[in-house]
Amino acid sequence: MIKKAIIPAAGSGTRLGPFTDAIPKELLPVGDKAIIEHVVDAFGLTEVTEIAIVVSLRKHGLSDYLGSGKKFGMHFSYVVQEERLGLANAVLAGEHVMNNHQFAVVLGDNFFRPNDFLRDLIAFHEEEHADATIGVAKVDDVTRHGVIKAEGGNAVVDLIEKPKPEEAPSDLGAIGIYVFKPCIFDAIRETKPGYKGEFQLTDSLKILVKWGKKVVYKEIPGIHIDVGTVKDLVRANAYYLDNRDREKR
Ligand code: UTP
């Protein structure tokens, strides 16, 4: 049973400036909740009860808003990523809270519907006895994602971070949801800075593949919006408001 998780939320959100000069991106609203609250709701449909939220020093707004986790029936701890050094580095900041257990990761600025995507991904990871499970979707723009190369069943044999369209091994891109065994931390420690000089989780996953670990993928149905720009924020809100009544039934 997977009871722990990490939500990376230490990015700078420059594409959503100037709002993000005052408000962390993950606290911008989608409907009547902050983006990250929708992520926490998805965890509420799983067995996860302990979440490490990775923040930067200037993002104390997140702990002011989310608090101890008690109101969500969970326990939150806040860990600091001192420099924005990439997603792999953000995940590593939560290692001590995961304390050698398996755990899930969902980016704090992503919006998914239906919200049970995570429950299904965790169940799949457990059935497969995988070392790492990557949530993917068919993406229109491979240049914004880590793209997987799959072989036979659901095995991942290679990954490329933000490939040129002509070099993409598939149109299946990682969409910020993962389930890991603790060996991912060893792979992150071996990871060298890659795309844009950042420690990319894609490169850590490639190391797991090289070590012969079981890395699998699962397609996530429904809609996924990576809320990076004002256009994405408007799109997520339009979707939420159009579908809210259906959700309440
Ligand atoms: P983004 O790639 O959208 O980066 O991060 P960003 O810094 O937030 O935004 P821009 O590019 O400046 O506009 C995706 C998610 O991963 C987290 C972010 O907080 C966001 O939730 N992240 C990213 C980290 O926690 N640490 C990092 O080093 C990078």
Short mmCIF file of C-alpha atoms and ligand atoms in Angstrom, two decimals:
data_model
loop_
_atom_site.label_atom_id
_atom_site.label_comp_id
_atom_site.label_asym_id
_atom_site.label_seq_id
_atom_site.Cartn_x
_atom_site.Cartn_y
_atom_site.Cartn_z
CA MET A 1 0.00 0.00 0.00
CA ILE A 2 1.39 3.40 -0.98
CA LYS A 3 0.90 5.98 1.76
CA LYS A 4 3.45 8.64 0.86
CA ALA A 5 3.87 11.21 -1.89
CA ILE A 6 5.84 14.22 -3.07
CA ILE A 7 4.32 17.29 -4.75
CA PRO A 8 7.03 19.42 -6.41
CA ALA A 9 6.00 23.07 -6.19
CA ALA A 10 9.31 24.93 -6.03
CA GLY A 11 9.41 26.29 -9.59
CA SER A 12 9.51 29.99 -10.37
CA GLY A 13 6.41 30.23 -12.56
CA THR A 14 7.94 32.98 -14.69
CA ARG A 15 5.56 32.28 -17.59
CA LEU A 16 2.67 33.22 -15.30
CA GLY A 17 4.24 36.49 -14.25
CA PRO A 18 3.53 39.06 -13.01
CA PHE A 19 0.88 37.14 -10.96
CA THR A 20 3.58 34.81 -9.65
CA ASP A 21 5.56 37.76 -8.24
CA ALA A 22 2.97 37.69 -5.44
CA ILE A 23 1.18 34.32 -5.64
CA PRO A 24 2.81 30.92 -6.12
CA LYS A 25 1.61 29.44 -9.42
CA GLU A 26 0.23 26.37 -7.61
CA LEU A 27 -2.16 28.64 -5.65
CA LEU A 28 -3.74 30.28 -8.69
CA PRO A 29 -7.40 29.27 -8.86
CA VAL A 30 -9.04 26.71 -11.09
CA GLY A 31 -12.71 27.26 -10.27
CA ASP A 32 -13.15 27.57 -6.52
CA LYS A 33 -9.92 25.79 -5.57
CA ALA A 34 -6.20 26.36 -5.97
CA ILE A 35 -4.56 24.23 -8.69
CA ILE A 36 -2.61 22.26 -6.07
CA GLU A 37 -5.80 21.60 -4.09
CA HIS A 38 -7.17 19.62 -7.04
CA VAL A 39 -3.98 17.53 -6.85
CA VAL A 40 -4.48 17.01 -3.11
CA ASP A 41 -8.09 15.94 -3.83
CA ALA A 42 -6.74 13.29 -6.23
CA PHE A 43 -4.55 11.97 -3.40
CA GLY A 44 -7.68 11.89 -1.25
CA LEU A 45 -8.97 9.09 -3.52
CA THR A 46 -5.89 6.95 -2.73
CA GLU A 47 -4.34 5.50 0.43
CA VAL A 48 -1.80 8.34 0.55
CA THR A 49 -1.86 10.23 3.85
CA GLU A 50 1.60 11.79 4.09
CA ILE A 51 2.72 14.34 1.50
CA ALA A 52 6.00 16.23 1.24
CA ILE A 53 5.38 19.50 -0.60
CA VAL A 54 8.57 20.84 -2.16
CA VAL A 55 8.75 24.63 -2.01
CA SER A 56 11.33 27.32 -2.65
CA LEU A 57 12.28 29.85 -0.01
CA ARG A 58 9.98 32.51 -1.49
CA LYS A 59 6.91 30.22 -1.60
CA HIS A 60 5.79 30.32 2.03
CA GLY A 61 2.31 31.17 0.68
CA LEU A 62 1.83 27.45 0.01
CA SER A 63 2.19 26.46 3.67
CA ASP A 64 0.10 29.48 4.74
CA TYR A 65 -2.69 28.28 2.47
CA LEU A 66 -2.51 24.47 2.79
CA GLY A 67 -1.44 24.25 6.45
CA SER A 68 -0.71 20.97 8.19
CA GLY A 69 -2.96 18.95 5.88
CA LYS A 70 -5.43 18.28 8.69
CA LYS A 71 -8.36 19.80 6.80
CA PHE A 72 -7.70 17.27 4.01
CA GLY A 73 -7.34 14.37 6.46
CA MET A 74 -3.61 14.19 5.67
CA HIS A 75 -0.24 15.19 7.00
CA PHE A 76 1.80 17.68 4.97
CA SER A 77 5.45 18.53 5.47
CA TYR A 78 7.22 21.30 3.60
CA VAL A 79 10.70 20.67 2.27
CA VAL A 80 12.81 23.36 0.65
CA GLN A 81 14.53 23.10 -2.71
CA GLU A 82 17.03 25.91 -2.34
CA GLU A 83 17.71 26.42 -6.05
CA ARG A 84 15.49 25.66 -9.02
CA LEU A 85 17.67 22.82 -10.30
CA GLY A 86 15.03 20.68 -12.00
CA LEU A 87 12.42 18.10 -11.15
CA ALA A 88 14.81 15.30 -10.18
CA ASN A 89 16.46 17.64 -7.69
CA ALA A 90 13.03 18.65 -6.32
CA VAL A 91 12.08 14.98 -5.77
CA LEU A 92 15.40 14.31 -4.02
CA ALA A 93 14.56 17.08 -1.51
CA GLY A 94 11.70 14.86 -0.24
CA GLU A 95 13.83 11.72 0.26
CA HIS A 96 14.00 11.89 4.07
CA VAL A 97 10.20 12.16 4.34
CA MET A 98 9.70 9.09 2.09
CA ASN A 99 11.91 7.17 4.54
CA ASN A 100 12.57 4.19 2.26
CA HIS A 101 8.92 3.63 1.28
CA GLN A 102 7.35 3.57 -2.16
CA PHE A 103 5.73 6.87 -3.11
CA ALA A 104 3.81 8.79 -5.79
CA VAL A 105 4.74 12.13 -7.38
CA VAL A 106 2.30 14.59 -8.96
CA LEU A 107 3.34 18.08 -10.11
CA GLY A 108 1.64 20.82 -8.13
CA ASP A 109 0.68 22.84 -11.21
CA ASN A 110 -1.13 20.20 -13.26
CA PHE A 111 -4.89 19.81 -13.66
CA PHE A 112 -6.46 16.41 -14.44
CA ARG A 113 -10.00 15.17 -14.98
CA PRO A 114 -11.34 12.68 -14.05
CA ASN A 115 -9.51 12.96 -10.74
CA ASP A 116 -9.13 9.21 -10.12
CA PHE A 117 -6.09 9.04 -12.46
CA LEU A 118 -3.78 8.58 -9.53
CA ARG A 119 -5.64 5.74 -7.85
CA ASP A 120 -5.47 3.76 -11.09
CA LEU A 121 -1.79 4.52 -11.65
CA ILE A 122 -0.85 3.41 -8.12
CA ALA A 123 -2.89 0.19 -8.51
CA PHE A 124 -1.13 -0.52 -11.83
CA HIS A 125 2.32 0.07 -10.27
CA GLU A 126 1.54 -2.37 -7.48
CA GLU A 127 0.14 -5.05 -9.82
CA GLU A 128 3.23 -4.77 -12.03
CA HIS A 129 5.65 -4.80 -9.06
CA ALA A 130 7.41 -2.02 -10.97
CA ASP A 131 10.39 0.02 -9.81
CA ALA A 132 9.00 3.08 -11.59
CA THR A 133 5.67 3.75 -13.28
CA ILE A 134 5.23 6.77 -15.55
CA GLY A 135 1.82 8.30 -16.27
CA VAL A 136 1.76 9.28 -19.96
CA ALA A 137 -0.67 10.69 -22.51
CA LYS A 138 -0.63 11.25 -26.26
CA VAL A 139 0.76 14.77 -26.50
CA ASP A 140 0.34 17.26 -29.33
CA ASP A 141 3.67 18.94 -28.67
CA VAL A 142 6.50 16.48 -27.88
CA THR A 143 8.91 19.39 -27.44
CA ARG A 144 7.28 20.21 -24.06
CA HIS A 145 7.54 16.68 -22.56
CA GLY A 146 9.76 13.75 -21.68
CA VAL A 147 8.82 11.24 -24.41
CA ILE A 148 9.00 7.48 -23.91
CA LYS A 149 10.09 4.62 -26.15
CA ALA A 150 8.04 1.54 -25.29
CA GLU A 151 8.50 -2.11 -26.20
CA GLY A 152 6.24 -5.11 -25.73
CA GLY A 153 3.46 -4.57 -23.19
CA ASN A 154 4.10 -1.56 -21.02
CA ALA A 155 7.88 -1.66 -20.69
CA VAL A 156 9.77 1.61 -21.15
CA VAL A 157 13.13 1.06 -22.86
CA ASP A 158 14.21 4.67 -23.38
CA LEU A 159 13.15 8.26 -22.78
CA ILE A 160 14.06 11.58 -24.40
CA GLU A 161 13.49 14.96 -22.74
CA LYS A 162 11.79 17.51 -25.03
CA PRO A 163 12.85 15.92 -28.34
CA LYS A 164 12.64 17.62 -31.71
CA PRO A 165 9.46 16.30 -33.39
CA GLU A 166 11.52 14.32 -35.96
CA GLU A 167 13.53 12.66 -33.15
CA ALA A 168 10.60 11.70 -30.89
CA PRO A 169 10.43 7.90 -30.35
CA SER A 170 6.60 8.10 -29.86
CA ASP A 171 3.86 10.63 -29.12
CA LEU A 172 3.54 9.40 -25.51
CA GLY A 173 4.76 12.09 -23.14
CA ALA A 174 5.22 12.02 -19.36
CA ILE A 175 2.59 14.28 -17.79
CA GLY A 176 3.97 14.80 -14.31
CA ILE A 177 2.64 11.71 -12.51
CA TYR A 178 4.90 8.93 -11.30
CA VAL A 179 5.07 6.10 -8.78
CA PHE A 180 8.50 5.04 -7.52
CA LYS A 181 10.35 2.58 -5.39
CA PRO A 182 13.07 4.27 -3.32
CA CYS A 183 15.77 3.19 -5.86
CA ILE A 184 14.80 6.32 -7.84
CA PHE A 185 16.78 8.34 -5.27
CA ASP A 186 19.97 6.39 -6.12
CA ALA A 187 19.33 7.07 -9.81
CA ILE A 188 18.80 10.79 -9.11
CA ARG A 189 22.13 10.93 -7.28
CA GLU A 190 23.78 9.50 -10.44
CA THR A 191 21.98 11.98 -12.72
CA LYS A 192 24.04 14.67 -14.46
CA PRO A 193 22.54 18.03 -15.39
CA GLY A 194 20.84 17.73 -18.78
CA TYR A 195 18.38 19.87 -20.75
CA LYS A 196 18.82 23.55 -19.72
CA GLY A 197 21.47 22.48 -17.16
CA GLU A 198 18.74 21.06 -14.87
CA PHE A 199 18.53 17.64 -13.21
CA GLN A 200 15.78 16.02 -15.29
CA LEU A 201 13.68 13.15 -13.93
CA THR A 202 13.69 11.75 -17.48
CA ASP A 203 17.47 11.23 -17.18
CA SER A 204 17.09 9.52 -13.77
CA LEU A 205 14.51 7.15 -15.31
CA LYS A 206 16.95 6.37 -18.13
CA ILE A 207 19.47 5.35 -15.46
CA LEU A 208 16.92 2.98 -13.89
CA VAL A 209 16.37 1.42 -17.35
CA LYS A 210 20.16 1.06 -17.76
CA TRP A 211 20.36 -0.67 -14.36
CA GLY A 212 17.79 -3.22 -15.57
CA LYS A 213 15.06 -1.96 -13.23
CA LYS A 214 11.43 -2.42 -14.21
CA VAL A 215 10.18 0.88 -15.66
CA VAL A 216 6.62 0.80 -17.04
CA TYR A 217 4.11 3.31 -18.34
CA LYS A 218 0.35 3.68 -18.25
CA GLU A 219 -1.77 5.95 -20.42
CA ILE A 220 -3.84 8.35 -18.35
CA PRO A 221 -7.33 8.86 -19.79
CA GLY A 222 -9.23 12.12 -19.69
CA ILE A 223 -7.92 15.64 -19.80
CA HIS A 224 -4.60 16.93 -18.59
CA ILE A 225 -3.59 20.60 -18.53
CA ASP A 226 -0.07 21.58 -17.51
CA VAL A 227 -0.85 25.05 -16.18
CA GLY A 228 2.26 26.90 -17.31
CA THR A 229 0.81 29.94 -19.06
CA VAL A 230 -2.22 32.25 -18.78
CA LYS A 231 -3.76 30.41 -21.73
CA ASP A 232 -3.46 27.08 -19.83
CA LEU A 233 -4.98 28.68 -16.72
CA VAL A 234 -7.95 29.99 -18.71
CA ARG A 235 -8.38 26.60 -20.42
CA ALA A 236 -8.38 24.73 -17.07
CA ASN A 237 -10.94 27.17 -15.65
CA ALA A 238 -13.18 26.91 -18.71
CA TYR A 239 -13.10 23.11 -18.47
CA TYR A 240 -13.79 23.11 -14.73
CA LEU A 241 -16.68 25.58 -14.92
CA ASP A 242 -18.28 23.78 -17.89
CA ASN A 243 -18.13 20.42 -16.09
CA ARG A 244 -18.63 21.41 -12.46
CA ASP A 245 -22.31 20.55 -12.27
CA ARG A 246 -21.68 17.09 -13.67
CA GLU A 247 -19.01 16.54 -10.99
CA LYS A 248 -21.36 17.50 -8.16
CA ARG A 249 -23.97 14.92 -9.13
P1 UTP B 1 7.72 24.09 -14.68
O1 UTP B 1 8.52 23.35 -15.70
O2 UTP B 1 6.39 24.60 -15.11
O3 UTP B 1 8.65 25.29 -14.16
O4 UTP B 1 7.59 23.18 -13.41
P2 UTP B 1 8.31 26.59 -13.33
O5 UTP B 1 9.61 27.14 -12.81
O6 UTP B 1 7.26 26.32 -12.29
O7 UTP B 1 7.67 27.61 -14.38
P3 UTP B 1 8.34 28.57 -15.49
O8 UTP B 1 8.97 27.65 -16.51
O9 UTP B 1 9.33 29.48 -14.78
O10 UTP B 1 7.17 29.34 -16.06
C1 UTP B 1 6.63 22.12 -13.31
C2 UTP B 1 6.37 21.80 -11.83
O11 UTP B 1 7.56 21.32 -11.21
C3 UTP B 1 7.95 22.15 -10.13
C4 UTP B 1 7.20 23.48 -10.34
O12 UTP B 1 6.91 24.13 -9.11
C5 UTP B 1 5.92 23.03 -11.04
O13 UTP B 1 4.91 22.66 -10.10
N1 UTP B 1 9.43 22.31 -10.14
C6 UTP B 1 10.09 22.54 -11.30
C7 UTP B 1 10.12 22.22 -8.94
O14 UTP B 1 9.53 21.99 -7.86
N2 UTP B 1 11.48 22.39 -8.96
C8 UTP B 1 12.18 22.60 -10.11
O15 UTP B 1 13.43 22.74 -10.04
C9 UTP B 1 11.46 22.68 -11.30
#
